[in-house]
Each structure stands twice: as C-alpha cells, then as structure tokens.
Amino acid sequence: MVKRTRAWLRQAGFRQVGFRQVGFTYLTVMFIIAILLGGLAIVGETWETSARREKEAELLFIGNQYRRAIGLYYLATPGPNKMYPRQIEDLLKDPRQPGTMRHLRKLFPDPMTGKEFVVIKGADGGVQGVASSSELAPLKVANFRVRDAIFEGAQKYSEWKFIHTPPPAVVAPGAKPAAGAASGPAGTAPASGAAPAQAPGTSAPNPPGGPMQGAKPPATGLEGTNH
C-alpha cells in the first residue's frame, strides 16, 4: 500500500512539472508572436508612409506637367486674345492648329486616387488647371519649390491646385501716358499763364498795368536836404 502511494505521488509530481513546462513554453511562444506582430506593424507603417511620399512626389510632378501644358496651349493662341483649352483632351492635340501639336504626351491619372484629375475652369470657361480629389492630409506641408509655395499649410491633397497664371501685360517701351494725365511734381513745367515761383523773402514784382504802376515812392523827409 505504501509503495503504491509513493508511486502515485511520483507520477503526480511528474505531471505537475510537465504542466509547468507546457505553460512556460506557451507563454514564450505568445511573447515571440507579439514581438513579431509589432515588428510587422512598424514595417508596414513605414512602408505605407514611404509609398505615400512617392505618390506625393508623383502628384507634384504630374500636376506641374498639366500646368505647363495648359500654359503652352494658352501662349499658342493666335492673336492677342489668349484662351484656355475647352476640354482637357485638347492638350493631346491642339484643334486650332492645322498639324498635330501636342502640349501633353498623355492624360495622366491622379496618383493619389488612380482616377482622373478634377478640372478647374477659368474665367473664359476653359481648363485653367487640375487638382487631386483625395481628401487625405498631405505628409509634405513645407519646403516646396517656388512654383508650389502656395501649397504650404494645405490640409488635404485636394487643396493642391495646379492652376496656370497668365503672365502680366507688358507695356511697350516709350509709350506715352494718356492725354490729360497729371504730371509728376518733380521736373514739371508750370501751367500756361501761371506766375513763376517766388523766392522766399523777396517781394513780388509789379506787373505792367498793376496797382502800383505810376505810384510815387513814399516820403522819407530827406527830399529837400542839400548835400
């Protein structure tokens, strides 16, 4: 009986040790899995951020390609009255030219959404610019190039609007001001009939026919004195 009891206790002890070892191994495996999942999450987040930065750079490049093509179309308008393309496809083949004139090689999609760009209309109803339709917040918010400086502080990609700005009107050199325009104060001749300027501390001359013409000088009391 005693031998049986001892044998049973030994078996129970071995079972407890086995259970402890199994529990320790399970916790170790779970800990390793948690570390691996955390590392994968960090790697995935880093990869996503890197991919978005690449799309941002692509958006800036493609958007400026559209802006440049619209500017070329605008400048290629015959005559002084410039105009923008009626539709975005006109950038691929200018309908105003007899031959094939391409201002853009192809219509690029929006890299942020994979869809078409949003068309921005100008005052004449033509295409003056394009923009992304993405509502995501941009990663790049500063250190833009001069041409894209207006994008600083934008809250979403749709606020990056690539719009062509017409150049200012150039005034021909030597052009005369309009008749009746007021002349500047410096180096200007007095108006016709105006009295000349008078130096400080001097009396104004008496013009012919003036009120002092023919008047006698005032008496001084020395007229009758013999020298």
Short mmCIF file of C-alpha atoms in Angstrom, two decimals:
data_model
loop_
_atom_site.label_atom_id
_atom_site.label_comp_id
_atom_site.label_asym_id
_atom_site.label_seq_id
_atom_site.Cartn_x
_atom_site.Cartn_y
_atom_site.Cartn_z
CA MET A 1 0.00 0.00 0.00
CA VAL A 2 2.77 2.39 0.89
CA LYS A 3 4.64 1.52 -2.28
CA ARG A 4 1.54 2.23 -4.36
CA THR A 5 1.06 5.60 -2.68
CA ARG A 6 4.65 6.62 -3.33
CA ALA A 7 4.38 5.61 -6.95
CA TRP A 8 1.19 7.63 -7.38
CA LEU A 9 2.81 10.70 -5.82
CA ARG A 10 5.78 10.39 -8.09
CA GLN A 11 3.52 10.25 -11.14
CA ALA A 12 1.52 13.28 -9.96
CA GLY A 13 4.75 15.25 -9.41
CA PHE A 14 5.95 14.43 -12.89
CA ARG A 15 2.61 15.56 -14.29
CA GLN A 16 2.80 18.92 -12.46
CA VAL A 17 6.31 19.50 -13.76
CA GLY A 18 5.12 18.69 -17.26
CA PHE A 19 2.19 21.10 -16.97
CA ARG A 20 4.53 23.85 -15.79
CA GLN A 21 6.88 23.29 -18.69
CA VAL A 22 4.00 23.32 -21.16
CA GLY A 23 2.65 26.57 -19.68
CA PHE A 24 6.06 28.23 -19.80
CA THR A 25 6.56 27.19 -23.42
CA TYR A 26 3.12 28.53 -24.36
CA LEU A 27 3.84 31.93 -22.80
CA THR A 28 7.20 32.08 -24.55
CA VAL A 29 5.63 31.36 -27.92
CA MET A 30 2.94 34.01 -27.36
CA PHE A 31 5.59 36.57 -26.38
CA ILE A 32 7.59 35.86 -29.53
CA ILE A 33 4.46 36.13 -31.68
CA ALA A 34 3.61 39.51 -30.09
CA ILE A 35 7.10 40.82 -30.86
CA LEU A 36 6.86 39.64 -34.45
CA LEU A 37 3.45 41.23 -34.93
CA GLY A 38 4.70 44.54 -33.51
CA GLY A 39 7.68 44.49 -35.83
CA LEU A 40 5.47 43.73 -38.82
CA ALA A 41 3.17 46.62 -37.87
CA ILE A 42 6.11 49.03 -37.73
CA VAL A 43 7.45 47.76 -41.05
CA GLY A 44 4.00 48.07 -42.63
CA GLU A 45 3.55 51.63 -41.35
CA THR A 46 6.98 52.64 -42.59
CA TRP A 47 6.28 51.10 -46.00
CA GLU A 48 2.90 52.90 -46.23
CA THR A 49 4.49 56.25 -45.34
CA SER A 50 7.24 55.72 -47.91
CA ALA A 51 4.67 54.79 -50.58
CA ARG A 52 2.62 57.93 -49.84
CA ARG A 53 5.70 60.13 -50.11
CA GLU A 54 6.41 58.65 -53.51
CA LYS A 55 2.83 59.35 -54.60
CA GLU A 56 3.12 62.91 -53.31
CA ALA A 57 6.25 63.49 -55.39
CA GLU A 58 4.49 61.97 -58.40
CA LEU A 59 1.47 64.22 -57.83
CA LEU A 60 3.66 67.33 -57.77
CA PHE A 61 5.43 66.27 -60.96
CA ILE A 62 2.30 65.31 -62.92
CA GLY A 63 0.33 68.33 -61.69
CA ASN A 64 3.05 70.66 -62.91
CA GLN A 65 3.11 68.83 -66.24
CA TYR A 66 -0.57 69.68 -66.65
CA ARG A 67 0.04 73.28 -65.59
CA ARG A 68 2.91 73.62 -68.08
CA ALA A 69 0.83 72.09 -70.92
CA ILE A 70 -2.06 74.46 -70.20
CA GLY A 71 0.36 77.40 -70.29
CA LEU A 72 1.76 76.26 -73.66
CA TYR A 73 -1.76 75.98 -75.08
CA TYR A 74 -2.57 79.46 -73.75
CA LEU A 75 0.53 81.05 -75.32
CA ALA A 76 -0.02 79.25 -78.63
CA THR A 77 -3.37 81.01 -79.13
CA PRO A 78 -3.16 83.14 -82.31
CA GLY A 79 -3.73 86.85 -81.82
CA PRO A 80 -3.73 88.96 -78.68
CA ASN A 81 -6.81 87.36 -77.10
CA LYS A 82 -5.48 84.25 -75.39
CA MET A 83 -7.73 81.39 -74.34
CA TYR A 84 -7.57 78.10 -72.44
CA PRO A 85 -8.45 74.66 -73.86
CA ARG A 86 -12.16 73.90 -74.00
CA GLN A 87 -11.54 70.38 -72.71
CA ILE A 88 -8.61 68.54 -71.19
CA GLU A 89 -8.24 66.33 -74.29
CA ASP A 90 -7.28 69.40 -76.34
CA LEU A 91 -3.86 69.24 -74.68
CA LEU A 92 -3.15 66.00 -76.56
CA LYS A 93 -3.92 67.56 -79.95
CA ASP A 94 -4.44 71.29 -80.33
CA PRO A 95 -7.57 71.63 -82.52
CA ARG A 96 -6.62 75.18 -83.55
CA GLN A 97 -3.51 74.06 -85.40
CA PRO A 98 -3.58 72.54 -88.89
CA GLY A 99 -0.99 69.92 -87.98
CA THR A 100 -0.57 67.76 -84.88
CA MET A 101 0.60 69.85 -81.94
CA ARG A 102 0.79 68.08 -78.59
CA HIS A 103 1.14 70.06 -75.40
CA LEU A 104 0.89 66.92 -73.23
CA ARG A 105 2.08 63.42 -74.08
CA LYS A 106 -0.87 61.64 -72.45
CA LEU A 107 -3.57 62.19 -69.82
CA PHE A 108 -2.04 61.07 -66.54
CA PRO A 109 -4.33 59.80 -63.75
CA ASP A 110 -4.32 61.20 -60.23
CA PRO A 111 -1.61 59.17 -58.42
CA MET A 112 -3.36 59.60 -55.06
CA THR A 113 -6.66 58.06 -56.19
CA GLY A 114 -5.91 56.39 -59.50
CA LYS A 115 -8.81 58.34 -61.04
CA GLU A 116 -8.98 61.34 -63.36
CA PHE A 117 -7.91 64.76 -62.12
CA VAL A 118 -10.53 67.32 -61.15
CA VAL A 119 -10.68 70.01 -63.85
CA ILE A 120 -10.56 73.65 -62.73
CA LYS A 121 -12.32 76.09 -65.07
CA GLY A 122 -11.04 79.57 -65.82
CA ALA A 123 -12.91 82.83 -66.37
CA ASP A 124 -13.39 82.05 -70.07
CA GLY A 125 -14.84 78.62 -69.31
CA GLY A 126 -11.72 76.79 -70.41
CA VAL A 127 -9.45 74.45 -68.48
CA GLN A 128 -7.12 76.57 -66.37
CA GLY A 129 -5.83 73.88 -64.01
CA VAL A 130 -6.26 70.48 -62.36
CA ALA A 131 -6.38 69.16 -58.80
CA SER A 132 -6.47 65.86 -56.95
CA SER A 133 -9.74 64.60 -55.49
CA SER A 134 -8.05 62.99 -52.46
CA GLU A 135 -9.21 64.21 -49.05
CA LEU A 136 -6.23 62.73 -47.19
CA ALA A 137 -3.95 65.03 -45.23
CA PRO A 138 -0.62 65.51 -47.02
CA LEU A 139 2.63 64.45 -45.39
CA LYS A 140 4.50 67.32 -47.03
CA VAL A 141 3.42 70.68 -45.63
CA ALA A 142 6.51 72.87 -46.15
CA ASN A 143 9.75 73.30 -48.13
CA PHE A 144 8.00 73.41 -51.50
CA ARG A 145 9.54 74.86 -54.62
CA VAL A 146 8.70 78.45 -55.51
CA ARG A 147 6.11 77.39 -58.08
CA ASP A 148 4.34 75.26 -55.44
CA ALA A 149 4.82 77.54 -52.42
CA ILE A 150 1.07 78.14 -52.30
CA PHE A 151 0.62 74.52 -51.16
CA GLU A 152 2.27 75.15 -47.80
CA GLY A 153 -0.09 74.50 -44.91
CA ALA A 154 -2.70 72.71 -47.06
CA GLN A 155 -4.98 70.39 -45.06
CA LYS A 156 -5.70 67.89 -47.85
CA TYR A 157 -4.42 66.93 -51.27
CA SER A 158 -7.47 68.41 -53.00
CA GLU A 159 -6.16 71.85 -51.97
CA TRP A 160 -3.10 71.35 -54.17
CA LYS A 161 -4.48 73.14 -57.24
CA PHE A 162 -2.17 73.28 -60.23
CA ILE A 163 -3.50 76.44 -61.92
CA HIS A 164 -1.84 78.32 -64.76
CA THR A 165 -1.49 82.03 -64.06
CA PRO A 166 -1.44 84.28 -67.15
CA PRO A 167 1.68 86.46 -67.44
CA PRO A 168 1.17 90.18 -66.71
CA ALA A 169 0.53 92.51 -69.63
CA VAL A 170 3.71 94.12 -70.95
CA VAL A 171 3.66 97.87 -71.67
CA ALA A 172 5.60 98.82 -74.80
CA PRO A 173 8.71 100.92 -74.04
CA GLY A 174 8.37 104.63 -74.84
CA ALA A 175 4.59 104.55 -74.59
CA LYS A 176 3.14 107.99 -73.76
CA PRO A 177 0.63 108.45 -70.97
CA ALA A 178 -2.95 109.24 -71.85
CA ALA A 179 -3.88 112.86 -72.68
CA GLY A 180 -4.81 114.93 -69.67
CA ALA A 181 -2.85 112.76 -67.29
CA ALA A 182 -1.38 114.66 -64.36
CA SER A 183 2.37 115.11 -64.48
CA GLY A 184 4.64 114.38 -61.57
CA PRO A 185 5.69 117.11 -59.15
CA ALA A 186 9.38 116.92 -59.99
CA GLY A 187 10.79 118.41 -63.18
CA THR A 188 7.42 119.62 -64.48
CA ALA A 189 6.88 122.95 -66.21
CA PRO A 190 4.30 125.34 -64.77
CA ALA A 191 0.97 125.57 -66.49
CA SER A 192 0.45 128.18 -69.21
CA GLY A 193 -0.31 131.60 -67.72
CA ALA A 194 0.80 130.63 -64.22
CA ALA A 195 3.04 133.01 -62.27
CA PRO A 196 6.68 131.94 -61.83
CA ALA A 197 7.81 130.70 -58.48
CA GLN A 198 8.87 133.37 -55.98
CA ALA A 199 11.94 133.01 -53.78
CA PRO A 200 11.34 133.30 -50.03
CA GLY A 201 11.91 136.82 -48.55
CA THR A 202 11.52 138.73 -51.81
CA SER A 203 8.63 140.92 -52.85
CA ALA A 204 6.59 140.05 -55.84
CA PRO A 205 7.32 142.16 -58.95
CA ASN A 206 4.66 144.64 -60.09
CA PRO A 207 3.43 143.58 -63.50
CA PRO A 208 2.68 146.23 -66.12
CA GLY A 209 -0.67 147.84 -65.53
CA GLY A 210 -0.64 146.67 -61.94
CA PRO A 211 -1.96 148.65 -58.99
CA MET A 212 1.49 150.06 -58.14
CA GLN A 213 2.29 151.20 -61.68
CA GLY A 214 2.83 155.05 -61.76
CA ALA A 215 2.62 155.45 -57.98
CA LYS A 216 5.13 157.71 -56.21
CA PRO A 217 7.55 156.32 -53.67
CA PRO A 218 6.74 157.08 -50.04
CA ALA A 219 8.12 160.25 -48.48
CA THR A 220 11.23 159.88 -46.36
CA GLY A 221 11.75 163.55 -45.17
CA LEU A 222 15.09 163.91 -46.97
CA GLU A 223 13.86 165.21 -50.30
CA GLY A 224 14.73 168.90 -49.60
CA THR A 225 18.11 168.35 -47.93
CA ASN A 226 21.11 169.93 -49.73
CA HIS A 227 24.18 167.75 -49.97
#
